[in-house]
Amino acid sequence: MSYAPLVEGQRQTDGQHPQTETLHYGAIVVTDGSGNLLTQVGDADTQTPLRSTAKAFQLLPLLQSGNSEFAQRDLALMMSSHSGEPEHTERISRLLAEHQLEASMLQCGTHAPIDVHTHEVLIRSGKSPNVLHCNCSGKHTGMLITCLRNGWDLSSYLNIDHPLQQRIRTIIETLAKSTGPLPYAVDGCALPTFVVSLRQLAKLFATMCRPGMVNNTVDHTDVSPFLTTLREAAVAHPDMIAGSGRLDTELMAACGGRVFAKTGADG
C-alpha cells in the first residue's frame, strides 16, 4: 500500500515564500471500459472496504428477482447515501408501506440527517431523527424487499451467511474479477462490506458505466441490462443518490448524464 500527495494547501504572506500547511495523500486508478488499467497515482492494489461505493451492486439481487417495475427515483434512492431530506424519507416510507414492511424492520440504525436544514427543522419542531433519516435506509429497504420477493428471512438479512449477502458476495467477486473469496468488514450501517483493491473497484465501476464491454455473467445470468438500468436511474435522479449540495448529486447533475458517481465513507 502506498499513497501519493494529491492536494497541497499553502499559506502565503505578501513578500514571503508560500508555506505548506496541509498535504493530503491518496490514490487514483483509471481504467478503460473493459477494466484494463490505464494509469494510476499511488498503488492500484491498495485494499479498501467498498462501503457505500457498493450500493448499486448490492441492489442487483432485487432486479434479478424479476418483476422489477420500480420507478427510477426509487431505484436511485435504494442505492443512495441520501441526506435525510423530506423527499428521501417520505419516499422510503411509501416504499415500505407498498410492500407491507415496517420502518422498525430496518436495521441500519439512526443518525441525524446529513442535510443541515432538515436537521435544524427537526430540532425546532422538537422531533428526533428516526431510522428513515439514516443515509443507508434506502439500501436496507431495497434489501428487505429483495428478501420478501425471494422468501428469505427478513430478520437476519445483516448476516454474512444470509442468502442475500452471499448473492451480493458472488456478484461483487465476479464483476471485480476476484481470483478468490474477498475478505469483509462490517459497515457503519451494520451490513457486511467487502474489501477490494482500487484496481478491482475501478473494474466494478467500469462494468457500471460500460456494461457491454466485458462478460458480466453472474450465475448464468447476464447482469449488463440491470447495470444499465441502475446507472440510468442514478444519472436521471442525482438528487436521490445523495442530496442538496452533495458531491455525487452536484457532479452527476453538472455532467448531464455522462458521469455515474457514488462515494463511500472517506473514499
mmCIF file of C-alpha atoms in Angstrom:
data_model
loop_
_atom_site.group_PDB
_atom_site.id
_atom_site.type_symbol
_atom_site.label_atom_id
_atom_site.label_comp_id
_atom_site.label_asym_id
_atom_site.label_seq_id
_atom_site.Cartn_x
_atom_site.Cartn_y
_atom_site.Cartn_z
ATOM 1 C CA MET A 1 0.000 0.000 0.000
ATOM 2 C CA SER A 2 1.340 3.411 -0.951
ATOM 3 C CA TYR A 3 -0.276 6.789 -1.338
ATOM 4 C CA ALA A 4 0.818 9.853 -3.283
ATOM 5 C CA PRO A 5 0.350 13.536 -2.398
ATOM 6 C CA LEU A 6 -2.803 14.736 -4.173
ATOM 7 C CA VAL A 7 -3.703 18.101 -2.649
ATOM 8 C CA GLU A 8 -1.373 20.649 -1.056
ATOM 9 C CA GLY A 9 -2.734 23.525 0.964
ATOM 10 C CA GLN A 10 -0.491 26.582 1.271
ATOM 11 C CA ARG A 11 -0.487 29.785 3.272
ATOM 12 C CA GLN A 12 1.320 32.859 1.971
ATOM 13 C CA THR A 13 2.057 36.353 3.270
ATOM 14 C CA ASP A 14 2.930 39.142 0.844
ATOM 15 C CA GLY A 15 6.617 39.222 0.105
ATOM 16 C CA GLN A 16 7.310 35.774 1.561
ATOM 17 C CA HIS A 17 7.525 32.285 0.151
ATOM 18 C CA PRO A 18 4.329 30.191 0.435
ATOM 19 C CA GLN A 19 4.370 27.661 3.243
ATOM 20 C CA THR A 20 2.800 24.214 3.020
ATOM 21 C CA GLU A 21 0.129 23.908 5.678
ATOM 22 C CA THR A 22 -1.667 20.703 4.725
ATOM 23 C CA LEU A 23 -0.840 17.799 2.452
ATOM 24 C CA HIS A 24 -3.485 15.196 1.582
ATOM 25 C CA TYR A 25 -2.419 11.783 0.326
ATOM 26 C CA GLY A 26 -4.452 9.272 -1.655
ATOM 27 C CA ALA A 27 -4.530 7.009 -4.674
ATOM 28 C CA ILE A 28 -6.227 7.247 -8.064
ATOM 29 C CA VAL A 29 -6.883 4.429 -10.533
ATOM 30 C CA VAL A 30 -8.127 4.919 -14.099
ATOM 31 C CA THR A 31 -9.292 2.062 -16.341
ATOM 32 C CA ASP A 32 -10.875 1.797 -19.751
ATOM 33 C CA GLY A 33 -14.371 0.444 -20.362
ATOM 34 C CA SER A 34 -13.089 -3.130 -20.151
ATOM 35 C CA GLY A 35 -11.498 -2.555 -16.764
ATOM 36 C CA ASN A 36 -7.935 -2.513 -18.098
ATOM 37 C CA LEU A 37 -5.609 -0.266 -16.126
ATOM 38 C CA LEU A 38 -4.709 2.925 -17.993
ATOM 39 C CA THR A 39 -2.932 4.926 -15.317
ATOM 40 C CA GLN A 40 -2.565 5.250 -11.580
ATOM 41 C CA VAL A 41 -1.340 7.577 -8.872
ATOM 42 C CA GLY A 42 -0.257 5.692 -5.794
ATOM 43 C CA ASP A 43 -0.762 1.928 -5.511
ATOM 44 C CA ALA A 44 -3.554 0.440 -7.639
ATOM 45 C CA ASP A 45 -3.595 -2.627 -5.392
ATOM 46 C CA THR A 46 -4.339 -0.697 -2.214
ATOM 47 C CA GLN A 47 -7.069 -2.568 -0.330
ATOM 48 C CA THR A 48 -10.138 -0.782 0.983
ATOM 49 C CA PRO A 49 -13.654 -1.693 2.174
ATOM 50 C CA LEU A 50 -16.199 -0.863 -0.532
ATOM 51 C CA ARG A 51 -18.698 0.641 1.900
ATOM 52 C CA SER A 52 -21.255 2.816 0.083
ATOM 53 C CA THR A 53 -19.479 2.616 -3.275
ATOM 54 C CA ALA A 54 -21.023 -0.874 -3.489
ATOM 55 C CA LYS A 55 -24.655 0.177 -3.196
ATOM 56 C CA ALA A 56 -25.552 -0.144 -6.874
ATOM 57 C CA PHE A 57 -24.129 -3.682 -6.927
ATOM 58 C CA GLN A 58 -25.910 -4.544 -3.673
ATOM 59 C CA LEU A 59 -29.184 -3.674 -5.414
ATOM 60 C CA LEU A 60 -28.664 -6.103 -8.307
ATOM 61 C CA PRO A 61 -30.351 -9.031 -6.476
ATOM 62 C CA LEU A 62 -33.566 -7.004 -6.379
ATOM 63 C CA LEU A 63 -33.565 -6.621 -10.158
ATOM 64 C CA GLN A 64 -32.611 -10.275 -10.559
ATOM 65 C CA SER A 65 -35.683 -11.272 -8.563
ATOM 66 C CA GLY A 66 -37.892 -10.360 -11.512
ATOM 67 C CA ASN A 67 -40.956 -8.160 -11.918
ATOM 68 C CA SER A 68 -38.787 -5.131 -11.189
ATOM 69 C CA GLU A 69 -41.018 -2.324 -12.400
ATOM 70 C CA PHE A 70 -39.662 0.252 -9.953
ATOM 71 C CA ALA A 71 -39.670 3.961 -10.713
ATOM 72 C CA GLN A 72 -36.216 5.311 -11.491
ATOM 73 C CA ARG A 73 -36.391 7.625 -8.467
ATOM 74 C CA ASP A 74 -36.978 4.629 -6.205
ATOM 75 C CA LEU A 75 -34.078 2.675 -7.700
ATOM 76 C CA ALA A 76 -31.815 5.695 -7.229
ATOM 77 C CA LEU A 77 -32.949 6.003 -3.617
ATOM 78 C CA MET A 78 -32.323 2.314 -2.902
ATOM 79 C CA MET A 79 -28.666 2.704 -3.951
ATOM 80 C CA SER A 80 -28.230 6.071 -2.254
ATOM 81 C CA SER A 81 -26.390 7.577 0.660
ATOM 82 C CA HIS A 82 -29.153 10.135 0.980
ATOM 83 C CA SER A 83 -29.184 13.259 3.113
ATOM 84 C CA GLY A 84 -32.397 12.508 5.001
ATOM 85 C CA GLU A 85 -34.326 15.299 3.318
ATOM 86 C CA PRO A 86 -38.149 15.019 3.207
ATOM 87 C CA GLU A 87 -38.127 13.807 -0.401
ATOM 88 C CA HIS A 88 -35.933 10.910 0.729
ATOM 89 C CA THR A 89 -37.667 9.883 3.938
ATOM 90 C CA GLU A 90 -41.189 10.230 2.529
ATOM 91 C CA ARG A 91 -40.357 8.081 -0.469
ATOM 92 C CA ILE A 92 -38.751 5.368 1.672
ATOM 93 C CA SER A 93 -41.808 5.370 3.925
ATOM 94 C CA ARG A 94 -44.013 4.889 0.873
ATOM 95 C CA LEU A 95 -41.852 2.056 -0.479
ATOM 96 C CA LEU A 96 -42.069 0.243 2.846
ATOM 97 C CA ALA A 97 -45.835 0.662 3.003
ATOM 98 C CA GLU A 98 -46.289 -0.590 -0.573
ATOM 99 C CA HIS A 99 -44.576 -3.842 0.410
ATOM 100 C CA GLN A 100 -46.285 -4.216 3.822
ATOM 101 C CA LEU A 101 -42.993 -3.583 5.602
ATOM 102 C CA GLU A 102 -42.406 -1.538 8.752
ATOM 103 C CA ALA A 103 -39.669 1.023 9.402
ATOM 104 C CA SER A 104 -38.844 -0.914 12.569
ATOM 105 C CA MET A 105 -37.612 -3.764 10.362
ATOM 106 C CA LEU A 106 -34.751 -1.608 9.055
ATOM 107 C CA GLN A 107 -31.554 -2.488 10.934
ATOM 108 C CA CYS A 108 -29.378 0.372 9.684
ATOM 109 C CA GLY A 109 -29.581 2.426 12.876
ATOM 110 C CA THR A 110 -30.424 6.092 13.300
ATOM 111 C CA HIS A 111 -28.436 9.291 12.914
ATOM 112 C CA ALA A 112 -29.200 12.945 12.317
ATOM 113 C CA PRO A 113 -29.988 13.922 8.722
ATOM 114 C CA ILE A 114 -26.900 14.812 6.718
ATOM 115 C CA ASP A 115 -28.793 17.808 5.344
ATOM 116 C CA VAL A 116 -28.259 20.634 7.831
ATOM 117 C CA HIS A 117 -31.529 22.423 7.055
ATOM 118 C CA THR A 118 -33.553 19.247 7.604
ATOM 119 C CA HIS A 119 -31.755 18.652 10.895
ATOM 120 C CA GLU A 120 -32.464 22.211 12.044
ATOM 121 C CA VAL A 121 -36.154 21.831 11.187
ATOM 122 C CA LEU A 122 -36.288 18.663 13.288
ATOM 123 C CA ILE A 123 -34.686 20.430 16.248
ATOM 124 C CA ARG A 124 -37.024 23.409 16.039
ATOM 125 C CA SER A 125 -40.048 21.106 15.870
ATOM 126 C CA GLY A 126 -38.930 19.172 18.941
ATOM 127 C CA LYS A 127 -38.600 15.933 16.978
ATOM 128 C CA SER A 128 -35.781 13.401 16.985
ATOM 129 C CA PRO A 129 -34.250 11.704 13.949
ATOM 130 C CA ASN A 130 -35.619 8.270 13.126
ATOM 131 C CA VAL A 131 -34.345 5.289 11.149
ATOM 132 C CA LEU A 132 -35.575 6.780 7.861
ATOM 133 C CA HIS A 133 -33.059 9.636 8.238
ATOM 134 C CA CYS A 134 -30.148 7.169 8.164
ATOM 135 C CA ASN A 135 -28.293 7.641 4.891
ATOM 136 C CA CYS A 136 -28.426 3.869 4.314
ATOM 137 C CA SER A 137 -32.158 3.409 4.896
ATOM 138 C CA GLY A 138 -32.838 3.248 1.160
ATOM 139 C CA LYS A 139 -30.355 0.395 0.737
ATOM 140 C CA HIS A 140 -31.822 -1.514 3.677
ATOM 141 C CA THR A 141 -35.318 -1.013 2.282
ATOM 142 C CA GLY A 142 -34.201 -2.497 -1.029
ATOM 143 C CA MET A 143 -32.689 -5.455 0.800
ATOM 144 C CA LEU A 144 -35.898 -6.131 2.739
ATOM 145 C CA ILE A 145 -37.922 -6.038 -0.490
ATOM 146 C CA THR A 146 -35.439 -8.434 -2.101
ATOM 147 C CA CYS A 147 -35.752 -10.844 0.828
ATOM 148 C CA LEU A 148 -39.532 -10.603 0.677
ATOM 149 C CA ARG A 149 -39.557 -11.471 -3.028
ATOM 150 C CA ASN A 150 -37.246 -14.447 -2.587
ATOM 151 C CA GLY A 151 -38.844 -15.823 0.557
ATOM 152 C CA TRP A 152 -35.718 -15.195 2.606
ATOM 153 C CA ASP A 153 -35.723 -14.424 6.322
ATOM 154 C CA LEU A 154 -36.247 -10.709 6.965
ATOM 155 C CA SER A 155 -34.777 -10.516 10.445
ATOM 156 C CA SER A 156 -31.292 -11.861 9.678
ATOM 157 C CA TYR A 157 -30.505 -10.041 6.417
ATOM 158 C CA LEU A 158 -27.426 -8.433 8.016
ATOM 159 C CA ASN A 159 -25.651 -11.758 8.464
ATOM 160 C CA ILE A 160 -22.812 -12.641 6.111
ATOM 161 C CA ASP A 161 -24.272 -16.156 5.717
ATOM 162 C CA HIS A 162 -27.726 -14.862 4.721
ATOM 163 C CA PRO A 163 -28.683 -15.821 1.127
ATOM 164 C CA LEU A 164 -28.861 -12.139 0.155
ATOM 165 C CA GLN A 165 -25.356 -11.342 1.390
ATOM 166 C CA GLN A 166 -23.994 -14.484 -0.243
ATOM 167 C CA ARG A 167 -25.552 -13.458 -3.548
ATOM 168 C CA ILE A 168 -24.053 -9.971 -3.200
ATOM 169 C CA ARG A 169 -20.668 -11.542 -2.471
ATOM 170 C CA THR A 170 -20.927 -13.620 -5.673
ATOM 171 C CA ILE A 171 -21.893 -10.555 -7.720
ATOM 172 C CA ILE A 172 -19.036 -8.403 -6.437
ATOM 173 C CA GLU A 173 -16.407 -11.147 -6.671
ATOM 174 C CA THR A 174 -17.497 -11.959 -10.232
ATOM 175 C CA LEU A 175 -17.675 -8.390 -11.540
ATOM 176 C CA ALA A 176 -14.426 -7.402 -9.801
ATOM 177 C CA LYS A 177 -12.734 -10.447 -11.387
ATOM 178 C CA SER A 178 -11.589 -11.644 -7.975
ATOM 179 C CA THR A 179 -9.496 -14.811 -8.027
ATOM 180 C CA GLY A 180 -10.698 -15.888 -4.594
ATOM 181 C CA PRO A 181 -13.096 -15.093 -1.755
ATOM 182 C CA LEU A 182 -12.977 -11.443 -0.739
ATOM 183 C CA PRO A 183 -12.453 -10.516 2.908
ATOM 184 C CA TYR A 184 -15.168 -8.451 4.504
ATOM 185 C CA ALA A 185 -15.689 -5.955 7.302
ATOM 186 C CA VAL A 186 -18.792 -4.532 8.987
ATOM 187 C CA ASP A 187 -20.040 -1.253 7.543
ATOM 188 C CA GLY A 188 -21.318 1.676 9.578
ATOM 189 C CA CYS A 189 -24.892 0.527 8.918
ATOM 190 C CA ALA A 190 -24.105 -2.986 10.255
ATOM 191 C CA LEU A 191 -24.053 -4.758 6.868
ATOM 192 C CA PRO A 192 -21.105 -6.760 5.529
ATOM 193 C CA THR A 193 -18.879 -4.737 3.204
ATOM 194 C CA PHE A 194 -16.325 -6.494 1.057
ATOM 195 C CA VAL A 195 -12.688 -5.440 0.829
ATOM 196 C CA VAL A 196 -11.267 -4.928 -2.661
ATOM 197 C CA SER A 197 -8.282 -3.284 -4.295
ATOM 198 C CA LEU A 198 -8.664 0.071 -6.015
ATOM 199 C CA ARG A 199 -7.981 -1.778 -9.256
ATOM 200 C CA GLN A 200 -10.982 -4.051 -8.563
ATOM 201 C CA LEU A 201 -13.135 -1.090 -7.548
ATOM 202 C CA ALA A 202 -12.320 0.579 -10.858
ATOM 203 C CA LYS A 203 -13.328 -2.627 -12.677
ATOM 204 C CA LEU A 204 -16.670 -2.567 -10.869
ATOM 205 C CA PHE A 205 -17.332 1.000 -11.939
ATOM 206 C CA ALA A 206 -16.252 0.167 -15.478
ATOM 207 C CA THR A 207 -18.955 -2.517 -15.594
ATOM 208 C CA MET A 208 -21.480 0.058 -14.383
ATOM 209 C CA CYS A 209 -20.544 2.646 -16.997
ATOM 210 C CA ARG A 210 -19.765 0.359 -19.951
ATOM 211 C CA PRO A 211 -21.530 -2.943 -19.129
ATOM 212 C CA GLY A 212 -21.402 -4.243 -22.694
ATOM 213 C CA MET A 213 -17.600 -4.122 -22.885
ATOM 214 C CA VAL A 214 -16.951 -7.296 -20.851
ATOM 215 C CA ASN A 215 -18.647 -10.544 -19.872
ATOM 216 C CA ASN A 216 -20.884 -9.720 -16.892
ATOM 217 C CA THR A 217 -22.407 -13.155 -16.422
ATOM 218 C CA VAL A 218 -23.154 -13.933 -12.781
ATOM 219 C CA ASP A 219 -24.572 -17.386 -12.003
ATOM 220 C CA HIS A 220 -25.517 -17.899 -15.660
ATOM 221 C CA THR A 221 -27.311 -14.541 -15.883
ATOM 222 C CA ASP A 222 -26.022 -11.521 -17.802
ATOM 223 C CA VAL A 223 -26.453 -8.594 -15.405
ATOM 224 C CA SER A 224 -25.449 -5.975 -18.018
ATOM 225 C CA PRO A 225 -29.066 -4.818 -18.621
ATOM 226 C CA PHE A 226 -29.555 -4.397 -14.877
ATOM 227 C CA LEU A 227 -26.357 -2.364 -14.573
ATOM 228 C CA THR A 228 -27.606 -0.103 -17.345
ATOM 229 C CA THR A 229 -30.974 0.269 -15.591
ATOM 230 C CA LEU A 230 -29.290 1.324 -12.343
ATOM 231 C CA ARG A 231 -26.867 3.742 -13.976
ATOM 232 C CA GLU A 232 -29.678 5.403 -15.926
ATOM 233 C CA ALA A 233 -31.746 5.723 -12.745
ATOM 234 C CA ALA A 234 -28.851 7.365 -10.893
ATOM 235 C CA VAL A 235 -27.971 9.921 -13.550
ATOM 236 C CA ALA A 236 -31.656 10.736 -14.154
ATOM 237 C CA HIS A 237 -32.262 11.410 -10.459
ATOM 238 C CA PRO A 238 -28.992 12.519 -8.858
ATOM 239 C CA ASP A 239 -30.943 14.311 -6.112
ATOM 240 C CA MET A 240 -31.975 10.909 -4.779
ATOM 241 C CA ILE A 241 -28.427 9.457 -4.756
ATOM 242 C CA ALA A 242 -27.134 11.973 -2.196
ATOM 243 C CA GLY A 243 -28.873 15.332 -1.704
ATOM 244 C CA SER A 244 -28.663 19.101 -1.771
ATOM 245 C CA GLY A 245 -25.079 20.318 -2.150
ATOM 246 C CA ARG A 246 -23.586 16.805 -2.050
ATOM 247 C CA LEU A 247 -20.735 15.789 -4.372
ATOM 248 C CA ASP A 248 -22.440 12.864 -6.125
ATOM 249 C CA THR A 249 -25.578 14.882 -6.797
ATOM 250 C CA GLU A 250 -23.770 18.001 -7.992
ATOM 251 C CA LEU A 251 -21.332 16.068 -10.190
ATOM 252 C CA MET A 252 -23.948 13.980 -11.969
ATOM 253 C CA ALA A 253 -26.262 16.955 -12.428
ATOM 254 C CA ALA A 254 -23.457 19.103 -13.851
ATOM 255 C CA CYS A 255 -22.364 16.390 -16.292
ATOM 256 C CA GLY A 256 -25.819 15.835 -17.747
ATOM 257 C CA GLY A 257 -25.874 12.053 -17.538
ATOM 258 C CA ARG A 258 -22.315 11.449 -18.730
ATOM 259 C CA VAL A 259 -20.979 10.578 -15.254
ATOM 260 C CA PHE A 260 -22.073 7.997 -12.688
ATOM 261 C CA ALA A 261 -20.761 8.882 -9.223
ATOM 262 C CA LYS A 262 -21.071 7.098 -5.885
ATOM 263 C CA THR A 263 -18.939 7.966 -2.895
ATOM 264 C CA GLY A 264 -18.312 5.694 0.044
ATOM 265 C CA ALA A 265 -17.380 6.947 3.503
ATOM 266 C CA ASP A 266 -13.918 8.556 3.415
ATOM 267 C CA GLY A 267 -13.435 7.330 -0.163
#
